[in-house]
mmCIF file of C-alpha atoms in Angstrom:
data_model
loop_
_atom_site.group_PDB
_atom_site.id
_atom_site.type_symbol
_atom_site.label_atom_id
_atom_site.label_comp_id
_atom_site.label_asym_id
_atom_site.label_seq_id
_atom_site.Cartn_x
_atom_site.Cartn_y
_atom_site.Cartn_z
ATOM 1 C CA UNK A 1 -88.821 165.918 -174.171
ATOM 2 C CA UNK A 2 -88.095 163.935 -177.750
ATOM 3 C CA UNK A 3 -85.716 165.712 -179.883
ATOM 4 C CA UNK A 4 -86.672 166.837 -183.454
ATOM 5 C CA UNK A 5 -85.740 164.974 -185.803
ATOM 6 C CA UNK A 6 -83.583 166.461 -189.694
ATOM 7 C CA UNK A 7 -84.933 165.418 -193.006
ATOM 8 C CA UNK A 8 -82.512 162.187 -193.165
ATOM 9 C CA UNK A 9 -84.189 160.890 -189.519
ATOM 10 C CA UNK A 10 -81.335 161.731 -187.347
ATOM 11 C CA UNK A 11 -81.904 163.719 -184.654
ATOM 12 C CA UNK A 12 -80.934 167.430 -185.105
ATOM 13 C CA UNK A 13 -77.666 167.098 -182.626
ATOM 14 C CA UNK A 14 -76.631 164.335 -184.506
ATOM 15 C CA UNK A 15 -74.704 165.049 -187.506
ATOM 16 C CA UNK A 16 -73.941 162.873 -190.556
ATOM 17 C CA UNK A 17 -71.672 159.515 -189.656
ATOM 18 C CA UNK A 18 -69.048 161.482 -191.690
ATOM 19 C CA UNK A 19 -69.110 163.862 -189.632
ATOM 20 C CA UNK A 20 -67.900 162.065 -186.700
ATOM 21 C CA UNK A 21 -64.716 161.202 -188.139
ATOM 22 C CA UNK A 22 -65.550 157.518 -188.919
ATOM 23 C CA UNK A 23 -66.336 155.986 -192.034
ATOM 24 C CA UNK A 24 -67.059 152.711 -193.282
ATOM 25 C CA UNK A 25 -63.828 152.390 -194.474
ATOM 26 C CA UNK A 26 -62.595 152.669 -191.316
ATOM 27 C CA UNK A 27 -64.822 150.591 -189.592
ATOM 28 C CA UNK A 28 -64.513 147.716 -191.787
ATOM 29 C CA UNK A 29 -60.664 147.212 -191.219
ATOM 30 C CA UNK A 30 -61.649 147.479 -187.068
ATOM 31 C CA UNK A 31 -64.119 144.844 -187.335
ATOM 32 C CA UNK A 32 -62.155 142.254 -189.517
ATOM 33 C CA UNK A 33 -59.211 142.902 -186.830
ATOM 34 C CA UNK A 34 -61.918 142.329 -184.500
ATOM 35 C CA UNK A 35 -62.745 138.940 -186.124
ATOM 36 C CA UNK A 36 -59.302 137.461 -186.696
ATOM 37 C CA UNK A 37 -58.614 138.564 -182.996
ATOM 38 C CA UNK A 38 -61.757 135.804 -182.142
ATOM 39 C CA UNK A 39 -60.186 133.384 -184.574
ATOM 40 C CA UNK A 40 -56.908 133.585 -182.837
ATOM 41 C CA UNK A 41 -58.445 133.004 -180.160
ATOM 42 C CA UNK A 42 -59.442 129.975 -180.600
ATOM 43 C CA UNK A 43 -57.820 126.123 -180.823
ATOM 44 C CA UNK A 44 -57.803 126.647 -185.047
ATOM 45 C CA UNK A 45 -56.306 130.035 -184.144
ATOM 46 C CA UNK A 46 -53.344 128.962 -182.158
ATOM 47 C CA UNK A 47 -52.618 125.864 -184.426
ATOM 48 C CA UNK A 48 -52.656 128.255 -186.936
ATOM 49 C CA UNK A 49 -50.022 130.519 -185.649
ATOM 50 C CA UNK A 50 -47.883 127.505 -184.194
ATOM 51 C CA UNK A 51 -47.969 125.838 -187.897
ATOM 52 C CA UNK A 52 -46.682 129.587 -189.268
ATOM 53 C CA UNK A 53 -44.049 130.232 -187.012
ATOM 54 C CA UNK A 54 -42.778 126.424 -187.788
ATOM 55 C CA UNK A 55 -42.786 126.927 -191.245
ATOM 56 C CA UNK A 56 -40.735 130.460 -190.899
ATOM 57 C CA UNK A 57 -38.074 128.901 -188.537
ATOM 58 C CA UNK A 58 -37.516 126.171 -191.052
ATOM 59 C CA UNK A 59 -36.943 128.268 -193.534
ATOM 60 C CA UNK A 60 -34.526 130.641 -191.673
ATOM 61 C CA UNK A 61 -32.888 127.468 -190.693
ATOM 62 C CA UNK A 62 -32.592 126.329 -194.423
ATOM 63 C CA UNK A 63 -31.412 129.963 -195.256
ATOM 64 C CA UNK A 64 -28.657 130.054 -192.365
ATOM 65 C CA UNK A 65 -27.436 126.885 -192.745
ATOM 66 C CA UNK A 66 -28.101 125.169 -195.807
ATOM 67 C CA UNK A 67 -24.203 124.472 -197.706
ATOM 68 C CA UNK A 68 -23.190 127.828 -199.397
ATOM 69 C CA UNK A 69 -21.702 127.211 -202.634
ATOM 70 C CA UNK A 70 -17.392 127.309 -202.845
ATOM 71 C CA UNK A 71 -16.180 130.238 -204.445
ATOM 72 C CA UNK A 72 -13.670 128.973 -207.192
ATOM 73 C CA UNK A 73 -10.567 130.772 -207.810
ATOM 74 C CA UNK A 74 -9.141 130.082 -211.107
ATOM 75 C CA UNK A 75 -9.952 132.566 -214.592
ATOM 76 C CA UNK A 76 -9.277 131.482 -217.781
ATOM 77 C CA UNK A 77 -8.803 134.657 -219.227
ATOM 78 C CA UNK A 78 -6.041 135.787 -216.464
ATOM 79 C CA UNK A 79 -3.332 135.149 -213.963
ATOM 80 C CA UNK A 80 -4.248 134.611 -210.661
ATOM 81 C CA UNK A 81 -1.548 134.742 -208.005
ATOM 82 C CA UNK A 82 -1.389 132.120 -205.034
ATOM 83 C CA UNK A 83 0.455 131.880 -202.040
ATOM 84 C CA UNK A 84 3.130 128.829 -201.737
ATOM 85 C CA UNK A 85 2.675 127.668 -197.606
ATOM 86 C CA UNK A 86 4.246 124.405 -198.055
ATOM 87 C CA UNK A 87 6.957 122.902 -199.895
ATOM 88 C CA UNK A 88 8.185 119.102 -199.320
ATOM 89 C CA UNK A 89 11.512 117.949 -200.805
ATOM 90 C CA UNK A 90 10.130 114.247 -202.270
ATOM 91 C CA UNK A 91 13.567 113.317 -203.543
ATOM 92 C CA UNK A 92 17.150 115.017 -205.016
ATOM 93 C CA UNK A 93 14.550 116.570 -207.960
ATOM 94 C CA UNK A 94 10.925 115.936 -206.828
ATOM 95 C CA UNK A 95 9.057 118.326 -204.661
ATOM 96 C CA UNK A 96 5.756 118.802 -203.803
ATOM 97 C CA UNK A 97 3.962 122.301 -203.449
ATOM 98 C CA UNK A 98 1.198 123.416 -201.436
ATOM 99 C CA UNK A 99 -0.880 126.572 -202.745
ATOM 100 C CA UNK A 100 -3.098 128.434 -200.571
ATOM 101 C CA UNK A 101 -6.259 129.708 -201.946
ATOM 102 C CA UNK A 102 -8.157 132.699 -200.670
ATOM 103 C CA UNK A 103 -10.777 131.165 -197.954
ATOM 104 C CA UNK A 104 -10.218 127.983 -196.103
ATOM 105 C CA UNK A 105 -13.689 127.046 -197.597
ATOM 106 C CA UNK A 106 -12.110 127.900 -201.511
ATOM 107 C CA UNK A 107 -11.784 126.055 -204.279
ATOM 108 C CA UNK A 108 -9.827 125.866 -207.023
ATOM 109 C CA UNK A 109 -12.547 124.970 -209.594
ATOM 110 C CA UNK A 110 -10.265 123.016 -211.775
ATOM 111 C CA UNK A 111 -12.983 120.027 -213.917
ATOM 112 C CA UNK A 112 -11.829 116.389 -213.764
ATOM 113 C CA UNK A 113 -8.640 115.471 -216.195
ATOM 114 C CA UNK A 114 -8.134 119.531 -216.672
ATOM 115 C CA UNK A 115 -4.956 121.226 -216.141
ATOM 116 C CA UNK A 116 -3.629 124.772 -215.110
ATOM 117 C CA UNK A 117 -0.911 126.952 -216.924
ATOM 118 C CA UNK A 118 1.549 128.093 -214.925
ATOM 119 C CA UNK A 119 3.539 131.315 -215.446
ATOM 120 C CA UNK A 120 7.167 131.549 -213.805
ATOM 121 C CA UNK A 121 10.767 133.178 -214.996
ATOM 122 C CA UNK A 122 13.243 130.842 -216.028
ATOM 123 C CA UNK A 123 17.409 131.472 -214.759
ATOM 124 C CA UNK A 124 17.459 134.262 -217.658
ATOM 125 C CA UNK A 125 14.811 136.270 -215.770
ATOM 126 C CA UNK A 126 12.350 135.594 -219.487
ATOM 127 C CA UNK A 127 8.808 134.492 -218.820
ATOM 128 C CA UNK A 128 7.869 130.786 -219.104
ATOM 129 C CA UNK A 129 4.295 129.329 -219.017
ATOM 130 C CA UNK A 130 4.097 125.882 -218.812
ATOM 131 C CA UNK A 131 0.773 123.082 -218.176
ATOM 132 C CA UNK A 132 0.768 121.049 -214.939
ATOM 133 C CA UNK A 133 -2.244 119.213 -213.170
ATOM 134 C CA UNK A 134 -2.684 119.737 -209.647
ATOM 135 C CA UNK A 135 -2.881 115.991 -207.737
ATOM 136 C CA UNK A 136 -5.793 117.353 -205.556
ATOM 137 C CA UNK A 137 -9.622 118.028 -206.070
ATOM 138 C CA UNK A 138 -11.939 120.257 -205.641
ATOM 139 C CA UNK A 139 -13.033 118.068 -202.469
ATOM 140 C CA UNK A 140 -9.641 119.561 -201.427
ATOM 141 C CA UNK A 141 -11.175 122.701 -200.182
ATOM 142 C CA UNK A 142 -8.483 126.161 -199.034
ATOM 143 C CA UNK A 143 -5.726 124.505 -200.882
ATOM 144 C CA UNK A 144 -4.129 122.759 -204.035
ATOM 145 C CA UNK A 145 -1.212 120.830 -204.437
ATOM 146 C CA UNK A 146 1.807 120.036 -207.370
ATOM 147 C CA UNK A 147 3.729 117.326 -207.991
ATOM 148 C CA UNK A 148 7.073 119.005 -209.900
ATOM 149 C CA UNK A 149 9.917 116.763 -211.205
ATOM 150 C CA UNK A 150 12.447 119.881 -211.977
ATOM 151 C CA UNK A 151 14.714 118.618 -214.561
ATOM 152 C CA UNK A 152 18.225 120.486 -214.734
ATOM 153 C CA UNK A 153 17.351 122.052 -218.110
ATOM 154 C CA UNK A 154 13.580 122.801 -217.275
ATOM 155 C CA UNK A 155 13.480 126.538 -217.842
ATOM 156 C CA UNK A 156 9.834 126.495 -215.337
ATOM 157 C CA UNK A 157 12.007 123.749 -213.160
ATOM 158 C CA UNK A 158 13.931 126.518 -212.764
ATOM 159 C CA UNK A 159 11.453 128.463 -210.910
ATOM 160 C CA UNK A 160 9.863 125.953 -209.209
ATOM 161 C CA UNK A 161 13.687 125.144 -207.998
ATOM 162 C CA UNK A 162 13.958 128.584 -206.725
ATOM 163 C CA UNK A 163 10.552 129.184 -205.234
ATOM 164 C CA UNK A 164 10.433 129.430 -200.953
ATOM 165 C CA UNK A 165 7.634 129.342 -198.966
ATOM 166 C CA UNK A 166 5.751 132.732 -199.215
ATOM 167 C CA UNK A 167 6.085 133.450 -202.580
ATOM 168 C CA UNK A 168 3.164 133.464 -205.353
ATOM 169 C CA UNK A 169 2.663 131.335 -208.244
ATOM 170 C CA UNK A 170 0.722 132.924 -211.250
ATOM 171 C CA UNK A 171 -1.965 130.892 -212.086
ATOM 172 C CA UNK A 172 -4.683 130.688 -214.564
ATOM 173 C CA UNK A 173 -7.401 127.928 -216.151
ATOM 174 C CA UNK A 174 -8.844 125.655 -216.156
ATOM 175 C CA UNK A 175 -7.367 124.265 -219.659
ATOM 176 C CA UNK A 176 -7.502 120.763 -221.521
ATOM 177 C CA UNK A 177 -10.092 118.639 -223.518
ATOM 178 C CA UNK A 178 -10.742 116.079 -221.510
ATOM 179 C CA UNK A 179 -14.499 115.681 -219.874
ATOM 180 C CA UNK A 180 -15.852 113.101 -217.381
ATOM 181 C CA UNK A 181 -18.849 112.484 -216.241
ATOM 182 C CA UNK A 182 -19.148 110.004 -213.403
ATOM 183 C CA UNK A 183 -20.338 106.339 -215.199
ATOM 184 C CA UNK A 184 -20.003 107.160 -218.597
ATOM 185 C CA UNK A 185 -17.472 104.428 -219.431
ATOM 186 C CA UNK A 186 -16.856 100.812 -217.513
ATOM 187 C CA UNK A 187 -13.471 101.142 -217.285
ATOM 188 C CA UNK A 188 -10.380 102.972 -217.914
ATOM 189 C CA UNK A 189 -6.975 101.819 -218.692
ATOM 190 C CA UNK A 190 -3.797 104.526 -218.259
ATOM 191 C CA UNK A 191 -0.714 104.211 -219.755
ATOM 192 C CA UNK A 192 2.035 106.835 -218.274
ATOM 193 C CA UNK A 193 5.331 107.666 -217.886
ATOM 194 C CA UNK A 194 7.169 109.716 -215.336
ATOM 195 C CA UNK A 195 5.311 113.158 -214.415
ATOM 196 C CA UNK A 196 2.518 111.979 -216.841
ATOM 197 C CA UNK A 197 0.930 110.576 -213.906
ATOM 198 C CA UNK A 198 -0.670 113.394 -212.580
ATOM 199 C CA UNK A 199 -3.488 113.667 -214.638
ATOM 200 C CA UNK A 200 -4.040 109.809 -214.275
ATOM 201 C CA UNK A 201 -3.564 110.388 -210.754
ATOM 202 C CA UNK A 202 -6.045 112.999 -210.706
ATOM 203 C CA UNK A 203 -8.821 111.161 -212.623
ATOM 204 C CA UNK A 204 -8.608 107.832 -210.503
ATOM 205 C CA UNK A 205 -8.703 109.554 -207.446
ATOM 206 C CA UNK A 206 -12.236 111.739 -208.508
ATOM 207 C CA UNK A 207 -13.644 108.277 -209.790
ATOM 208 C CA UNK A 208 -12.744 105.940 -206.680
ATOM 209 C CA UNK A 209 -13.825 108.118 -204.124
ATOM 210 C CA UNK A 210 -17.039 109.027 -205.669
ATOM 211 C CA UNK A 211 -19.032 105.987 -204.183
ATOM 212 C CA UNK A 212 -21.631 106.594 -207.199
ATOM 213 C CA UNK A 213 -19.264 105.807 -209.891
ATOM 214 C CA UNK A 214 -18.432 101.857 -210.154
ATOM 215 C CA UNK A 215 -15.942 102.675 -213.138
ATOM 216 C CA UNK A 216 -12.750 100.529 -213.234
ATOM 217 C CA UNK A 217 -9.340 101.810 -212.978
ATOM 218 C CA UNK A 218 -6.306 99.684 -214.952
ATOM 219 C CA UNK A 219 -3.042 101.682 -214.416
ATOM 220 C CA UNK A 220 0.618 100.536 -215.956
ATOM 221 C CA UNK A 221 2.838 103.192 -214.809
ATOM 222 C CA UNK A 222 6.627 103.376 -216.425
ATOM 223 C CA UNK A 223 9.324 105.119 -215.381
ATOM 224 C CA UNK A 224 13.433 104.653 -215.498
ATOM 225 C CA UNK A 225 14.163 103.849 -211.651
ATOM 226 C CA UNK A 226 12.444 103.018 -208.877
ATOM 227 C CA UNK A 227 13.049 106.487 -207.701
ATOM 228 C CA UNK A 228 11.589 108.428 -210.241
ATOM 229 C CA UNK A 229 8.219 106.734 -209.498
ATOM 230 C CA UNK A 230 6.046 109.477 -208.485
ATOM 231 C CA UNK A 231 3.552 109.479 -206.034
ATOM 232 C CA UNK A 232 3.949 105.801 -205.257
ATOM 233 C CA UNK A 233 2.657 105.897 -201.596
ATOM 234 C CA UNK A 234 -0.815 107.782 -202.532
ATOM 235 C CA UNK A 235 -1.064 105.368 -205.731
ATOM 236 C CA UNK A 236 -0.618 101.900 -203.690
ATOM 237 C CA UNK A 237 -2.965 103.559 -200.831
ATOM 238 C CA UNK A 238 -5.565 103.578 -204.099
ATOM 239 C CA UNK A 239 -4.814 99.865 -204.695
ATOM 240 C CA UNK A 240 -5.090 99.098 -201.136
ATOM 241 C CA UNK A 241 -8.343 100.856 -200.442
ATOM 242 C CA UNK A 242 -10.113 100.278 -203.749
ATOM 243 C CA UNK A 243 -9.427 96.532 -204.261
ATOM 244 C CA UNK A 244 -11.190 95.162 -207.268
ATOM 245 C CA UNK A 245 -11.888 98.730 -208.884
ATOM 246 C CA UNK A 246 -7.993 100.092 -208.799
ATOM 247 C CA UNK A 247 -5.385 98.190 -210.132
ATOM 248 C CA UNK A 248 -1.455 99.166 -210.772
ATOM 249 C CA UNK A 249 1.572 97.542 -212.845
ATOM 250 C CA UNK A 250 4.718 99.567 -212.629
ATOM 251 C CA UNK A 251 7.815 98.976 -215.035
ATOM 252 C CA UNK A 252 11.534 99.881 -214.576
ATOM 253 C CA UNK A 253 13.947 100.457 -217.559
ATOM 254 C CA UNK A 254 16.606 100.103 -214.491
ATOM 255 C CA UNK A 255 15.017 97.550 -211.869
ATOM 256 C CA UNK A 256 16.106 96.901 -208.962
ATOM 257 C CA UNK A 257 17.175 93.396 -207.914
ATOM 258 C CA UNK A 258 14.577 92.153 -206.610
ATOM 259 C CA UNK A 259 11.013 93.509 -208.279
ATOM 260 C CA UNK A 260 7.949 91.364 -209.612
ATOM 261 C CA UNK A 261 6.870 94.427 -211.907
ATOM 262 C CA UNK A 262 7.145 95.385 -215.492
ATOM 263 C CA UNK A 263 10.573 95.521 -216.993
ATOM 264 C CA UNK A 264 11.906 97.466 -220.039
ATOM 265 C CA UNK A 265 9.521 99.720 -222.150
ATOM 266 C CA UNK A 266 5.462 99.159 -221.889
ATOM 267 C CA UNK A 267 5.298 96.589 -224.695
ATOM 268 C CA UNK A 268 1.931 95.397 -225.911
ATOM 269 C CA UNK A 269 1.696 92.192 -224.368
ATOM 270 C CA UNK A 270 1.865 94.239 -220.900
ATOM 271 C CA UNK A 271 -1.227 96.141 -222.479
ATOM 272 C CA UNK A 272 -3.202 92.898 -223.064
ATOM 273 C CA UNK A 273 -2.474 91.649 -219.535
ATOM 274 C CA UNK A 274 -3.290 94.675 -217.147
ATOM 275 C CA UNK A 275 -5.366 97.096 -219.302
ATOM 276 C CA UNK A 276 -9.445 96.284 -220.529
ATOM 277 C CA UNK A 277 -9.490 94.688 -223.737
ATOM 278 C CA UNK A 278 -11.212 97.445 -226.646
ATOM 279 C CA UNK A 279 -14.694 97.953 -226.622
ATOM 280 C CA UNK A 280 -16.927 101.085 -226.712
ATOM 281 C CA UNK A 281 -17.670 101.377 -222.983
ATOM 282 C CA UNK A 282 -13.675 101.565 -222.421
ATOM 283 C CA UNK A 283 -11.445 104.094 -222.916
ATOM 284 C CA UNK A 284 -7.432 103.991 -222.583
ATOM 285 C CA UNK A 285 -5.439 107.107 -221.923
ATOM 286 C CA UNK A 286 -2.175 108.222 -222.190
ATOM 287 C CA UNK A 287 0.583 110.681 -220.327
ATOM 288 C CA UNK A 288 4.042 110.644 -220.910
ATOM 289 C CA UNK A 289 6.954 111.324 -223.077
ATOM 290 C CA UNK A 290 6.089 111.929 -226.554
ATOM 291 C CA UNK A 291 8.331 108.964 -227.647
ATOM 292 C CA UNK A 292 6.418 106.903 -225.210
ATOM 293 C CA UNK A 293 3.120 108.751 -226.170
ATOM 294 C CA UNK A 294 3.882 107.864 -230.170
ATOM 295 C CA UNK A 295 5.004 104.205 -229.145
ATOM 296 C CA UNK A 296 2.109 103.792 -226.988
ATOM 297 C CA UNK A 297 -0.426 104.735 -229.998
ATOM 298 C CA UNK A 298 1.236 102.038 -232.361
ATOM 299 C CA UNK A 299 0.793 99.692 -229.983
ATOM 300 C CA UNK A 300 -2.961 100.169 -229.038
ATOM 301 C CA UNK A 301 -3.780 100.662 -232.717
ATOM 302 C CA UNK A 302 -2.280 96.799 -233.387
ATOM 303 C CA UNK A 303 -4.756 95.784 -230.838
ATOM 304 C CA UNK A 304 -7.725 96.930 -231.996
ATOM 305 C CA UNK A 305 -7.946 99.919 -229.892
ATOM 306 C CA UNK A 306 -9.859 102.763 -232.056
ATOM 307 C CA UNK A 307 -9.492 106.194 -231.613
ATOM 308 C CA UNK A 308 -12.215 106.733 -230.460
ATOM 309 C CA UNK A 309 -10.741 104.854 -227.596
ATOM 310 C CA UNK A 310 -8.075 106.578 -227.039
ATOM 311 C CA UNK A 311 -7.345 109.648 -225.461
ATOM 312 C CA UNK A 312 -3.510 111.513 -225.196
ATOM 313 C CA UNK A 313 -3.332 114.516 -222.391
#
């Protein structure tokens, strides 16, 4: 028996499509589903997938293990304490602190040639701030390190003196005028005298490891006695392991018997012989007592050495 049939053909038990709780906007998601389900299916499919899942492991990867940038420590608007770990007795009145920072993976963030200020109490108990550049990098990662020479009068040698391992040095910077940018001059020349090596120490080490930068280092280093040279092992390790890009001439006021260096004060003939002769793509700087610093500026002036040569930390 045929059924009878509704105005809109469908037979009378039939209702509408709507009716039935489908639409085409239901349908249409099933069958595309339906059709990328085929596709998956197939070789294209599964390459597909395998090329996706690649490219999402690759980029976890990068994610997990690509090199997280160092947090640096220092502020130049405040005082940032850090933890002495390790202090090393050079000589009768040189010693040499160790600074933890926060993370083993820290750094200080202190820009080539810069220096920190230092904030300590001198034997009165009064506050004393005083400049000093660390002799490590920020390749130096967890840790920096100071050179002090604490001179009997020094009212922050006084502190330094006094300071035991555990205790916290207030820090803050970075400070100082000088910039460098790996390459931008052929060579350097340094003139310095007693502690004014550390920022020449500083500077030749970030240039002569850096195996992009080719730039020359010509060092005269003065002190009074061959004891008050500072960091004399780590300077002739430079020599040693940078031959033809480091070179060092040191000179004694008080020599010892036997020495093939420098003798007296830095005189300019000594400049002529171990420092590059002027020209624009040189630059000669200079660290030390302001006597020396004043003496040192008459005598580059006389040869030819502009200012814009010259650079005093």
């Amino acid at each position: 028996m045929k059924n009878k049939s509704s105005r809109n053909g469908l037979p009378k038990n039939v209702g509408p499509l709507r009716d039935t709780g489908l639409s085409l906007a239901g349908v249409r998601p099933f069958l595309i589903n339906l059709r990328a389900m085929d596709f998956l299916a197939t070789s294209e499919g599964q390459l597909f997938v395998g090329v996706a899942v690649a490219l999402i492991a690759i980029g976890a990867a990068y994610f997990l293990l690509s090199p997280k940038k160092p947090k640096v420590c220092l502020d130049p608007e405040k005082f940032k304490e850090f933890k002495l770990v390790k202090k090393t007795q050079i000589s009768h009145n040189v010693a040499k602190f160790k600074f933890a920072l926060p993370t083993p993976t820290s750094v200080l963030g202190l820009p080539i040639g810069q220096h920190i200020s230092c904030r300590g109490r001198d034997s009165q108990g009064e506050e004393v701030i005083k400049p000093y550049t660390p002799t490590t990098l920020d390749s130096d990662v967890g840790y920096f390190e100071l050179v002090i020479k604490m001179y009997p009068q020094g009212r922050m040698s006084h502190h330094f003196r006094e300071m035991r391992e555990g205790d916290y040095l207030s820090v803050k910077g970075p400070k100082g005028r000088f910039k460098y940018q790996p390459g931008q001059k052929r060579a350097f020349g340094m003139l310095a005298g007693g502690s004014g090596i550390t920022p020449m120490f500083q500077v030749a080490r970030a240039i002569l490891e850096n195996p992009n930068d080719h730039t020359k280092v010509h060092l005269i280093y003065a002190n009074v006695t061959y004891e008050d040279i500072l960091l004399k092992d780590e300077i002739d390790s430079l020599a040693k392991n940078y031959p033809g890009r480091f070179y060092v001439y040191y000179v004694l006021n008080q020599p010892l018997e036997v020495w093939n260096g420098g003798v007296g004060f830095v005189s300019k003939e000594m400049i002529q012989a171990h420092c590059p002769a002027p020209s624009s793509d040189i630059q000669i700087l200079r660290c030390g007592p302001p006597p020396m610093n004043k003496a040192m500026a008459g005598h580059l002036e006389a040869l030819g050495y502009s200012a814009e040569m010259q650079f005093q930390f």
